[in-house]
């Protein structure tokens, strides 16, 4: 059995444009638990008060997976990690220290002996708080094997229960990685007694291949992220590792606990939250991963699926969009459907989602699971609505300058502003800027449809940059694309205001 250690909320969240707020992180953690991820790395508790709160909240929420926090090899980091984790059913402190000559000399400015002493001492320190301690030798694949083996033996003796040997800069190749783990197991025989882990980055596009080579060499844990998000070119993609192990059991002779039918949902949840789209040809979760375009392939699949299909769409949770509810459906049926789709909304959120569903069902002939999911997923990660859209009027055409009249509600007061712009969206966003009294730094704007058809639900994404460079992704849904865009912009504004308030609160 290979354990899946998911670091979407730590290594993944570190990548530009992938930051998430507390509600969003908890929703992702819930999904990871639902898919039976063995370990969820919830964050880096010491790095900011916000990270501390998310690790703590996730630790107190998740029951069936181990919850880990990253920590450097300092007493303060370890104490902070433990403070955040202590409410977890199964906590893990994950400490890391670099072992490669480059990192030791230029980054740490420490001699190898000092690195060894610190690694051992801090593993023992973490062990005082938590029985489950993971030690990561950062840049392990570029380390001297003799020295690395000495460190590994030392930390195992000091109590490490998992030793992770990351390919931090995505430099290794599959053959080399296989030999690396094989050699390490020989040089550090105590590794047999603990969990050995691989953590691969994707700089050369080899993250998944290297992880699988490590499995072949006998590692019992792989670290990865949903959709492969992460620093630079990202981390090894969880869905690809899991499905490779699942589909090619004949080669790897290994299994995971992952409920593979939850993969698509996890991928789209993350993508919806971060606003980072998955490339269409991405393995397993790309839009085209199971689409057979060529006539020959279609013909083959119709005769026998296995001709061109090595795994079924159903195995990753990609069912056909089914018509489920209509405008005559009641609250009970809606609540049931939401639950089946795996969302937990409180009464107030459910009320809002149901109201929105009714409006949608009035406009749209057929309401699909995908429509409901889009609606509900947005509600599940909703931040307090400082501003709400009351009404809008847009005037646009190819011979006139576009104008927008937007009316928004803040603290029960109605505020109306008018603006002109280069097209209807620009005019609307400028009116919103006037209402909130500050300029918006637009980072991205996209418009997609949730399902097909003339009356499809428009899904707008608006990304704005806050003062410190953090990107806030807002979503808006409507059969009217301008309304979807305006709502997405207001959603992004509300997220920015929420984050700023949280930061101020944490600083006090
Ligand atoms: O890539 C890396 O080395 C890491 C460690 C902190 C585990 O992310
Ligand atoms: Zn990493």
Coordinates of C-alpha atoms and ligand atoms in Angstrom, one line a residue:
X1 CA 0.0 0.0 0.0
X2 CA 1.4 3.4 -1.0
X3 CA 0.4 6.3 1.2
X4 CA -0.7 9.5 -0.5
X5 CA 0.5 12.6 1.2
X6 CA -1.2 15.6 -0.3
X7 CA 0.5 19.0 -0.1
X8 CA -2.0 21.0 -2.2
X9 CA -2.6 23.3 0.8
X10 CA 1.1 23.9 1.5
X11 CA 3.4 23.4 -1.4
X12 CA 0.6 23.9 -3.9
X13 CA -0.7 27.0 -2.2
X14 CA 2.8 28.5 -2.3
X15 CA 2.5 28.9 -6.1
X16 CA 1.5 32.2 -7.6
X17 CA -2.2 32.8 -8.0
X18 CA -3.1 29.8 -5.9
X19 CA -3.7 31.4 -2.5
X20 CA -6.9 30.4 -0.8
X21 CA -8.8 31.8 2.2
X22 CA -9.7 29.8 5.3
X23 CA -13.1 28.6 4.0
X24 CA -11.7 27.5 0.7
X25 CA -8.8 25.6 2.4
X26 CA -11.3 23.8 4.7
X27 CA -13.4 22.9 1.7
X28 CA -10.4 21.4 -0.1
X29 CA -9.3 19.6 3.0
X30 CA -12.8 18.1 3.4
X31 CA -12.6 16.8 -0.2
X32 CA -9.2 15.3 0.4
X33 CA -10.5 13.5 3.4
X34 CA -13.5 12.3 1.4
X35 CA -11.2 10.8 -1.2
X36 CA -9.2 9.1 1.6
X37 CA -5.9 10.9 1.3
X38 CA -3.6 9.4 4.0
X39 CA -1.9 12.6 5.0
X40 CA -3.1 16.2 4.4
X41 CA -0.4 18.8 4.8
X42 CA -2.6 21.7 5.8
X43 CA 0.0 24.5 5.8
X44 CA 3.1 26.0 7.4
X45 CA 1.8 27.1 10.8
X46 CA 4.5 29.5 11.7
X47 CA 4.6 31.3 8.4
X48 CA 1.6 33.6 9.1
X49 CA -1.3 33.9 11.5
X50 CA -3.6 33.0 8.6
X51 CA -1.6 29.8 8.0
X52 CA -1.7 29.0 11.7
X53 CA -5.5 29.4 11.8
X54 CA -6.0 27.2 8.7
X55 CA -3.8 24.4 10.0
X56 CA -5.6 24.6 13.3
X57 CA -9.1 24.6 11.8
X58 CA -8.3 21.8 9.4
X59 CA -6.7 19.8 12.3
X60 CA -10.0 20.2 14.2
X61 CA -12.2 19.4 11.2
X62 CA -10.5 16.4 9.6
X63 CA -11.1 13.0 11.3
X64 CA -10.0 10.3 8.9
X65 CA -6.6 11.6 7.5
X66 CA -3.4 12.5 9.3
X67 CA -3.0 16.3 9.4
X68 CA 0.5 17.7 9.0
X69 CA 2.1 21.1 9.4
X70 CA 5.4 22.0 8.0
X71 CA 8.1 23.5 10.3
X72 CA 11.7 24.5 9.9
X73 CA 14.2 23.0 12.3
X74 CA 13.7 25.6 15.0
X75 CA 12.1 25.2 18.4
X76 CA 9.7 28.1 17.6
X77 CA 8.5 26.5 14.3
X78 CA 8.0 23.2 15.9
X79 CA 6.1 24.6 18.9
X80 CA 3.9 26.7 16.6
X81 CA 3.2 23.6 14.4
X82 CA 2.2 21.6 17.5
X83 CA 0.0 24.4 18.8
X84 CA -1.9 24.3 15.6
X85 CA -2.0 20.5 15.3
X86 CA -2.8 19.5 18.9
X87 CA -6.6 19.3 18.2
X88 CA -6.1 16.7 15.4
X89 CA -7.1 13.1 15.7
X90 CA -3.9 12.1 14.0
X91 CA -1.3 15.0 13.9
X92 CA 2.1 15.0 12.2
X93 CA 4.9 17.5 12.6
X94 CA 6.8 17.7 9.3
X95 CA 10.3 19.3 9.7
X96 CA 12.7 20.0 7.0
X97 CA 16.4 20.9 6.6
X98 CA 18.5 21.0 3.4
X99 CA 21.3 18.4 3.0
X100 CA 22.8 19.3 -0.4
X101 CA 26.3 21.0 -0.5
X102 CA 24.8 23.9 -2.4
X103 CA 22.0 24.6 0.1
X104 CA 24.2 24.0 3.1
X105 CA 26.9 26.3 2.0
X106 CA 25.0 29.2 0.4
X107 CA 21.5 29.1 1.9
X108 CA 22.1 27.7 5.4
X109 CA 25.7 28.7 5.8
X110 CA 26.3 25.7 7.9
X111 CA 28.8 22.9 7.9
X112 CA 27.6 19.3 7.3
X113 CA 28.2 18.4 10.9
X114 CA 26.1 21.3 12.1
X115 CA 23.3 20.3 9.8
X116 CA 23.5 16.7 11.1
X117 CA 23.3 17.9 14.7
X118 CA 20.4 20.2 14.1
X119 CA 18.4 17.6 12.1
X120 CA 18.8 15.1 14.9
X121 CA 18.2 17.6 17.8
X122 CA 15.0 19.0 16.2
X123 CA 13.6 15.6 15.3
X124 CA 14.0 14.7 19.0
X125 CA 12.4 18.1 19.9
X126 CA 9.4 17.5 17.7
X127 CA 9.1 14.0 19.0
X128 CA 8.5 15.4 22.5
X129 CA 5.2 16.8 21.3
X130 CA 4.1 14.4 18.6
X131 CA 4.5 10.7 18.0
X132 CA 4.3 11.1 14.3
X133 CA 7.3 13.1 13.0
X134 CA 8.4 13.4 9.4
X135 CA 11.8 14.6 8.5
X136 CA 12.5 16.0 5.0
X137 CA 16.0 16.3 3.7
X138 CA 15.5 19.3 1.3
X139 CA 17.3 18.9 -2.0
X140 CA 18.0 15.3 -1.1
X141 CA 18.6 14.2 -4.7
X142 CA 21.5 16.6 -5.1
X143 CA 23.0 15.6 -1.7
X144 CA 26.1 13.5 -1.1
X145 CA 24.7 10.0 -0.4
X146 CA 27.1 9.2 2.4
X147 CA 26.2 12.3 4.2
X148 CA 22.5 11.9 3.5
X149 CA 22.5 8.3 4.8
X150 CA 24.2 9.6 8.0
X151 CA 21.4 12.2 8.5
X152 CA 18.7 9.7 7.7
X153 CA 20.1 7.2 10.3
X154 CA 20.4 10.0 12.8
X155 CA 16.8 11.3 12.5
X156 CA 15.4 7.8 12.6
X157 CA 17.2 7.1 15.8
X158 CA 15.9 10.4 17.1
X159 CA 12.3 9.3 16.4
X160 CA 11.4 10.2 12.8
X161 CA 8.6 7.9 11.7
X162 CA 8.7 9.1 8.0
X163 CA 11.8 10.2 6.1
X164 CA 11.1 12.1 2.9
X165 CA 13.8 12.6 0.3
X166 CA 12.6 15.3 -2.0
X167 CA 13.7 16.2 -5.5
X168 CA 13.2 19.8 -4.6
X169 CA 14.3 21.3 -7.8
X170 CA 12.8 18.7 -10.2
X171 CA 16.3 17.7 -11.4
X172 CA 16.4 13.9 -11.3
X173 CA 15.3 11.4 -13.9
X174 CA 13.3 8.2 -13.4
X175 CA 16.2 5.8 -13.7
X176 CA 18.4 8.0 -11.5
X177 CA 15.6 8.3 -8.9
X178 CA 15.1 4.6 -8.8
X179 CA 18.8 4.0 -8.2
X180 CA 18.9 6.8 -5.6
X181 CA 16.3 5.2 -3.4
X182 CA 17.8 1.8 -3.9
X183 CA 21.2 3.0 -2.9
X184 CA 19.7 5.0 0.1
X185 CA 18.0 1.9 1.4
X186 CA 21.3 0.0 1.3
X187 CA 23.3 2.9 2.9
X188 CA 20.7 3.6 5.6
X189 CA 19.2 0.2 6.6
X190 CA 17.0 1.8 9.3
X191 CA 14.8 3.1 6.5
X192 CA 13.3 -0.3 6.4
X193 CA 11.6 0.3 9.8
X194 CA 9.9 3.6 8.9
X195 CA 7.9 5.1 6.0
X196 CA 10.1 6.2 3.1
X197 CA 8.7 9.1 1.1
X198 CA 9.3 10.7 -2.3
X199 CA 8.4 14.3 -3.1
X200 CA 9.0 15.3 -6.7
X201 CA 8.8 18.6 -8.4
X202 CA 8.0 19.0 -12.1
X203 CA 10.7 21.3 -13.5
X204 CA 11.6 18.9 -16.3
X205 CA 8.1 17.5 -16.6
X206 CA 9.2 14.3 -14.8
X207 CA 7.5 14.7 -11.4
X208 CA 5.0 11.8 -11.9
X209 CA 7.5 9.5 -13.7
X210 CA 10.0 10.1 -10.9
X211 CA 7.4 9.4 -8.2
X212 CA 6.5 6.2 -9.9
X213 CA 10.2 5.2 -10.2
X214 CA 10.4 5.8 -6.5
X215 CA 7.4 3.5 -5.9
X216 CA 9.2 0.8 -7.9
X217 CA 12.2 1.3 -5.7
X218 CA 10.1 0.6 -2.7
X219 CA 9.0 4.0 -1.2
X220 CA 5.8 3.7 0.8
X221 CA 4.6 7.3 0.6
X222 CA 4.5 9.8 -2.3
X223 CA 3.9 13.5 -1.9
X224 CA 1.8 15.3 -4.5
X225 CA -0.8 17.9 -5.2
X226 CA -4.2 18.0 -7.0
X227 CA -3.8 19.1 -10.6
X228 CA 0.0 19.2 -10.0
X229 CA -0.1 22.8 -8.6
X230 CA 3.0 24.0 -6.8
X231 CA 6.1 26.1 -6.9
X232 CA 7.4 26.9 -10.4
X233 CA 6.4 24.0 -12.7
X234 CA 4.5 22.4 -9.8
X235 CA 4.6 19.2 -7.9
X236 CA 3.8 15.7 -9.1
X237 CA 0.1 15.4 -9.8
X238 CA -1.8 13.2 -7.4
X239 CA -4.5 12.1 -9.9
X240 CA -1.8 10.9 -12.4
X241 CA 0.2 9.0 -9.7
X242 CA -3.0 7.4 -8.3
X243 CA -4.4 6.4 -11.7
X244 CA -1.1 5.1 -13.0
X245 CA -0.8 2.8 -9.9
X246 CA -4.4 1.8 -10.3
X247 CA -4.4 1.2 -14.0
X248 CA -1.0 -0.5 -14.1
X249 CA -1.2 -2.7 -11.1
X250 CA 0.5 -5.3 -13.3
X251 CA 3.6 -3.1 -13.3
X252 CA 3.7 -1.5 -9.9
X253 CA 2.0 -4.2 -7.8
X254 CA 0.8 -1.4 -5.4
X255 CA -2.4 0.1 -4.3
X256 CA -3.6 3.3 -2.7
X257 CA -6.6 4.1 -0.4
X258 CA -7.8 6.8 -2.8
X259 CA -11.4 6.8 -3.8
X260 CA -10.6 7.4 -7.5
X261 CA -14.2 8.4 -8.3
X262 CA -13.6 11.6 -6.2
X263 CA -10.7 12.7 -8.4
X264 CA -12.7 14.9 -10.9
X265 CA -14.6 16.6 -8.1
X266 CA -11.3 17.4 -6.3
X267 CA -9.8 18.8 -9.5
X268 CA -12.7 21.0 -10.4
X269 CA -13.2 22.2 -6.8
X270 CA -9.5 23.4 -6.7
X271 CA -9.7 24.9 -10.1
X272 CA -12.9 26.7 -9.3
X273 CA -11.5 28.1 -6.0
X274 CA -8.1 29.2 -7.3
X275 CA -9.3 30.2 -10.8
X276 CA -6.3 28.3 -12.2
X277 CA -7.6 26.3 -15.1
X278 CA -6.5 22.8 -16.0
X279 CA -5.0 22.5 -19.5
X280 CA -7.5 20.6 -21.7
X281 CA -5.1 17.8 -22.6
X282 CA -3.9 17.2 -19.0
X283 CA -3.9 13.5 -18.2
X284 CA -6.9 12.3 -16.1
X285 CA -8.6 15.6 -15.3
X286 CA -8.2 17.7 -18.5
X287 CA -11.4 18.4 -20.4
X288 CA -10.2 16.2 -23.3
X289 CA -8.7 13.4 -21.3
X290 CA -11.6 11.1 -22.1
X291 CA -12.8 12.7 -25.4
X292 CA -12.4 10.7 -28.5
X293 CA -12.4 13.1 -31.5
X294 CA -11.1 11.0 -34.4
X295 CA -13.6 8.9 -36.3
X296 CA -11.5 5.8 -36.1
X297 CA -11.2 6.1 -32.3
X298 CA -14.9 6.7 -31.9
X299 CA -15.7 3.8 -34.0
X300 CA -13.3 1.6 -32.0
X301 CA -14.7 2.7 -28.6
X302 CA -18.3 2.1 -29.7
X303 CA -17.4 -1.5 -30.7
X304 CA -15.3 -2.1 -27.5
X305 CA -14.4 0.6 -25.0
X306 CA -11.0 -1.0 -24.3
X307 CA -9.8 -0.4 -27.9
X308 CA -8.8 3.2 -27.1
X309 CA -9.8 3.6 -23.4
X310 CA -7.3 2.4 -20.7
X311 CA -9.5 3.6 -17.9
X312 CA -13.2 4.5 -17.7
X313 CA -14.4 8.1 -17.2
X314 CA -16.5 6.7 -14.4
X315 CA -13.5 5.5 -12.5
X316 CA -12.4 9.1 -12.0
X317 CA -15.9 10.3 -11.3
X318 CA -16.6 11.7 -14.7
X319 CA -20.3 10.8 -15.1
X320 CA -22.5 12.1 -17.8
X321 CA -24.2 15.3 -16.8
X322 CA -27.7 14.2 -15.9
X323 CA -30.8 16.3 -15.7
X324 CA -31.7 16.2 -12.1
X325 CA -34.0 19.1 -11.0
X326 CA -36.3 21.6 -12.5
X327 CA -38.3 24.6 -11.5
X328 CA -40.9 22.5 -9.7
X329 CA -38.4 20.8 -7.5
X330 CA -38.7 21.6 -3.8
X331 CA -36.2 22.4 -1.2
X332 CA -36.1 18.9 0.1
X333 CA -35.1 17.5 -3.3
X334 CA -32.5 20.2 -3.7
X335 CA -31.0 19.6 -0.3
X336 CA -30.8 15.9 -1.1
X337 CA -29.0 16.5 -4.4
X338 CA -26.6 18.9 -2.8
X339 CA -25.7 16.3 -0.2
X340 CA -25.3 13.6 -2.8
X341 CA -22.9 15.9 -4.6
X342 CA -20.9 16.0 -1.4
X343 CA -21.4 19.5 -0.2
X344 CA -22.2 20.5 3.4
X345 CA -23.9 23.8 3.6
X346 CA -25.3 25.4 6.8
X347 CA -29.0 26.5 6.9
X348 CA -28.2 30.0 5.8
X349 CA -26.0 28.9 2.9
X350 CA -28.5 26.4 1.8
X351 CA -31.2 29.0 1.8
X352 CA -29.2 31.3 -0.4
X353 CA -28.2 28.4 -2.7
X354 CA -31.8 27.3 -3.0
X355 CA -33.0 30.8 -3.9
X356 CA -30.3 31.0 -6.6
X357 CA -31.3 27.6 -7.9
X358 CA -34.9 28.7 -8.2
X359 CA -33.9 31.8 -10.2
X360 CA -31.7 29.6 -12.4
X361 CA -34.4 26.9 -12.9
X362 CA -36.8 29.7 -14.0
X363 CA -34.4 30.8 -16.7
X364 CA -32.9 27.5 -17.7
X365 CA -34.9 24.6 -19.2
X366 CA -32.7 21.9 -17.8
X367 CA -30.6 22.1 -14.6
X368 CA -27.7 19.6 -14.6
X369 CA -25.6 18.4 -11.7
X370 CA -22.8 20.6 -13.1
X371 CA -25.0 23.7 -12.7
X372 CA -25.9 22.8 -9.2
X373 CA -22.3 22.0 -8.3
X374 CA -21.1 25.4 -9.7
X375 CA -23.8 27.2 -7.7
X376 CA -23.3 25.3 -4.5
X377 CA -19.5 25.2 -4.6
X378 CA -19.5 29.0 -4.8
X379 CA -21.8 29.2 -1.8
X380 CA -19.7 26.7 0.2
X381 CA -16.7 29.0 0.1
X382 CA -18.6 32.2 0.3
X383 CA -16.9 35.0 2.3
X384 CA -19.0 37.7 4.1
X385 CA -20.6 39.8 1.5
X386 CA -19.5 43.4 2.3
X387 CA -21.0 44.4 -1.1
X388 CA -24.0 42.9 -2.8
X389 CA -25.3 43.6 -6.3
X390 CA -28.6 45.3 -6.2
X391 CA -29.2 46.1 -9.9
X392 CA -27.3 47.1 -13.1
X393 CA -28.1 48.7 -16.4
X394 CA -25.7 48.5 -19.2
X395 CA -25.9 50.4 -22.5
X396 CA -23.6 49.1 -25.2
X397 CA -23.4 48.9 -28.9
X398 CA -20.9 49.2 -31.8
X399 CA -21.6 52.9 -32.4
X400 CA -21.9 54.2 -28.9
X401 CA -19.6 54.4 -25.9
X402 CA -20.6 51.8 -23.3
X403 CA -22.1 53.0 -20.1
X404 CA -22.9 51.2 -16.9
X405 CA -25.1 52.1 -14.0
X406 CA -24.4 49.9 -11.1
X407 CA -26.2 49.8 -7.8
X408 CA -24.7 47.9 -4.9
X409 CA -25.7 47.5 -1.2
X410 CA -23.3 48.0 1.7
X411 CA -24.4 48.0 5.3
X412 CA -28.0 48.1 4.1
X413 CA -27.3 51.3 2.2
X414 CA -27.8 51.5 -1.6
X415 CA -24.9 53.1 -3.6
X416 CA -25.3 53.9 -7.2
X417 CA -22.5 55.0 -9.7
X418 CA -22.3 55.5 -13.4
X419 CA -19.3 55.0 -15.6
X420 CA -18.3 54.9 -19.2
X421 CA -15.8 52.3 -20.5
X422 CA -14.3 50.4 -23.4
X423 CA -17.1 47.9 -23.7
X424 CA -19.8 46.8 -21.2
X425 CA -17.5 44.9 -18.9
X426 CA -15.0 47.7 -18.6
X427 CA -17.8 50.2 -17.9
X428 CA -19.3 48.0 -15.2
X429 CA -15.9 47.4 -13.5
X430 CA -15.2 51.1 -13.5
X431 CA -18.6 51.8 -11.9
X432 CA -17.7 49.2 -9.2
X433 CA -14.4 50.9 -8.6
X434 CA -16.3 54.2 -8.0
X435 CA -18.6 52.5 -5.5
X436 CA -15.8 50.8 -3.5
X437 CA -13.7 54.0 -3.7
X438 CA -10.5 52.4 -4.9
X439 CA -9.0 51.3 -8.2
X440 CA -9.0 47.6 -9.0
X441 CA -5.9 46.0 -10.4
X442 CA -7.4 43.4 -12.8
X443 CA -5.2 40.3 -13.2
X444 CA -7.4 38.1 -15.3
X445 CA -10.9 37.9 -16.7
X446 CA -12.5 34.7 -18.2
X447 CA -15.9 33.7 -19.3
X448 CA -16.9 30.0 -19.7
X449 CA -20.1 28.1 -19.8
X450 CA -20.8 25.4 -17.2
X451 CA -22.7 23.1 -19.5
X452 CA -23.6 23.2 -23.2
X453 CA -26.7 24.7 -24.9
X454 CA -28.0 28.1 -25.7
X455 CA -29.3 28.7 -22.2
X456 CA -26.1 27.5 -20.5
X457 CA -25.0 29.0 -17.3
X458 CA -22.2 31.5 -17.7
X459 CA -19.3 31.1 -15.3
X460 CA -17.2 34.3 -15.0
X461 CA -13.9 34.5 -13.3
X462 CA -12.4 37.8 -12.3
X463 CA -9.0 38.0 -10.6
X464 CA -7.8 41.2 -8.9
X465 CA -4.6 41.9 -7.2
X466 CA -4.5 43.3 -3.6
X467 CA -2.0 45.8 -2.3
X468 CA 0.5 43.1 -1.3
X469 CA 0.3 41.3 -4.7
X470 CA -2.1 38.6 -3.5
X471 CA -4.5 37.6 -6.2
X472 CA -8.2 37.2 -5.3
X473 CA -10.3 35.1 -7.6
X474 CA -14.0 35.9 -7.8
X475 CA -16.7 33.8 -9.5
X476 CA -20.0 34.8 -10.8
X477 CA -22.8 32.6 -12.3
X478 CA -25.7 33.6 -14.4
X479 CA -27.4 32.9 -17.6
X480 CA -26.7 36.5 -18.4
X481 CA -22.9 36.9 -19.0
X482 CA -22.8 40.5 -17.9
X483 CA -24.5 39.7 -14.6
X484 CA -22.0 36.8 -14.2
X485 CA -19.1 39.2 -14.8
X486 CA -20.3 41.9 -12.5
X487 CA -21.1 39.3 -9.7
X488 CA -17.6 37.8 -10.2
X489 CA -16.0 41.2 -9.8
X490 CA -18.0 41.9 -6.6
X491 CA -17.1 38.4 -5.3
X492 CA -13.4 39.2 -5.8
X493 CA -13.8 42.5 -4.1
X494 CA -15.5 40.9 -1.1
X495 CA -12.7 38.3 -0.9
X496 CA -10.1 41.1 -0.9
X497 CA -11.9 43.0 1.8
X498 CA -12.3 39.8 3.9
X499 CA -8.6 39.0 3.6
X500 CA -7.6 42.5 4.6
X501 CA -9.9 42.4 7.6
X502 CA -8.5 39.0 8.7
X503 CA -5.0 40.3 8.3
X504 CA -5.7 43.3 10.5
X505 CA -7.4 41.1 13.1
X506 CA -4.5 38.7 13.2
X507 CA -2.0 41.6 13.5
X508 CA -3.7 42.8 16.7
Ligands
LIG1 O1 10.4 20.6 -2.2 C1 10.8 20.4 -1.1 O2 11.9 20.1 -0.8 C2 9.8 20.6 0.0 C3 10.1 20.3 1.4 C4 9.9 21.4 2.3 C5 9.4 19.0 1.8 O3 8.7 21.1 -0.3
LIG2 ZN1 8.2 20.8 -2.5

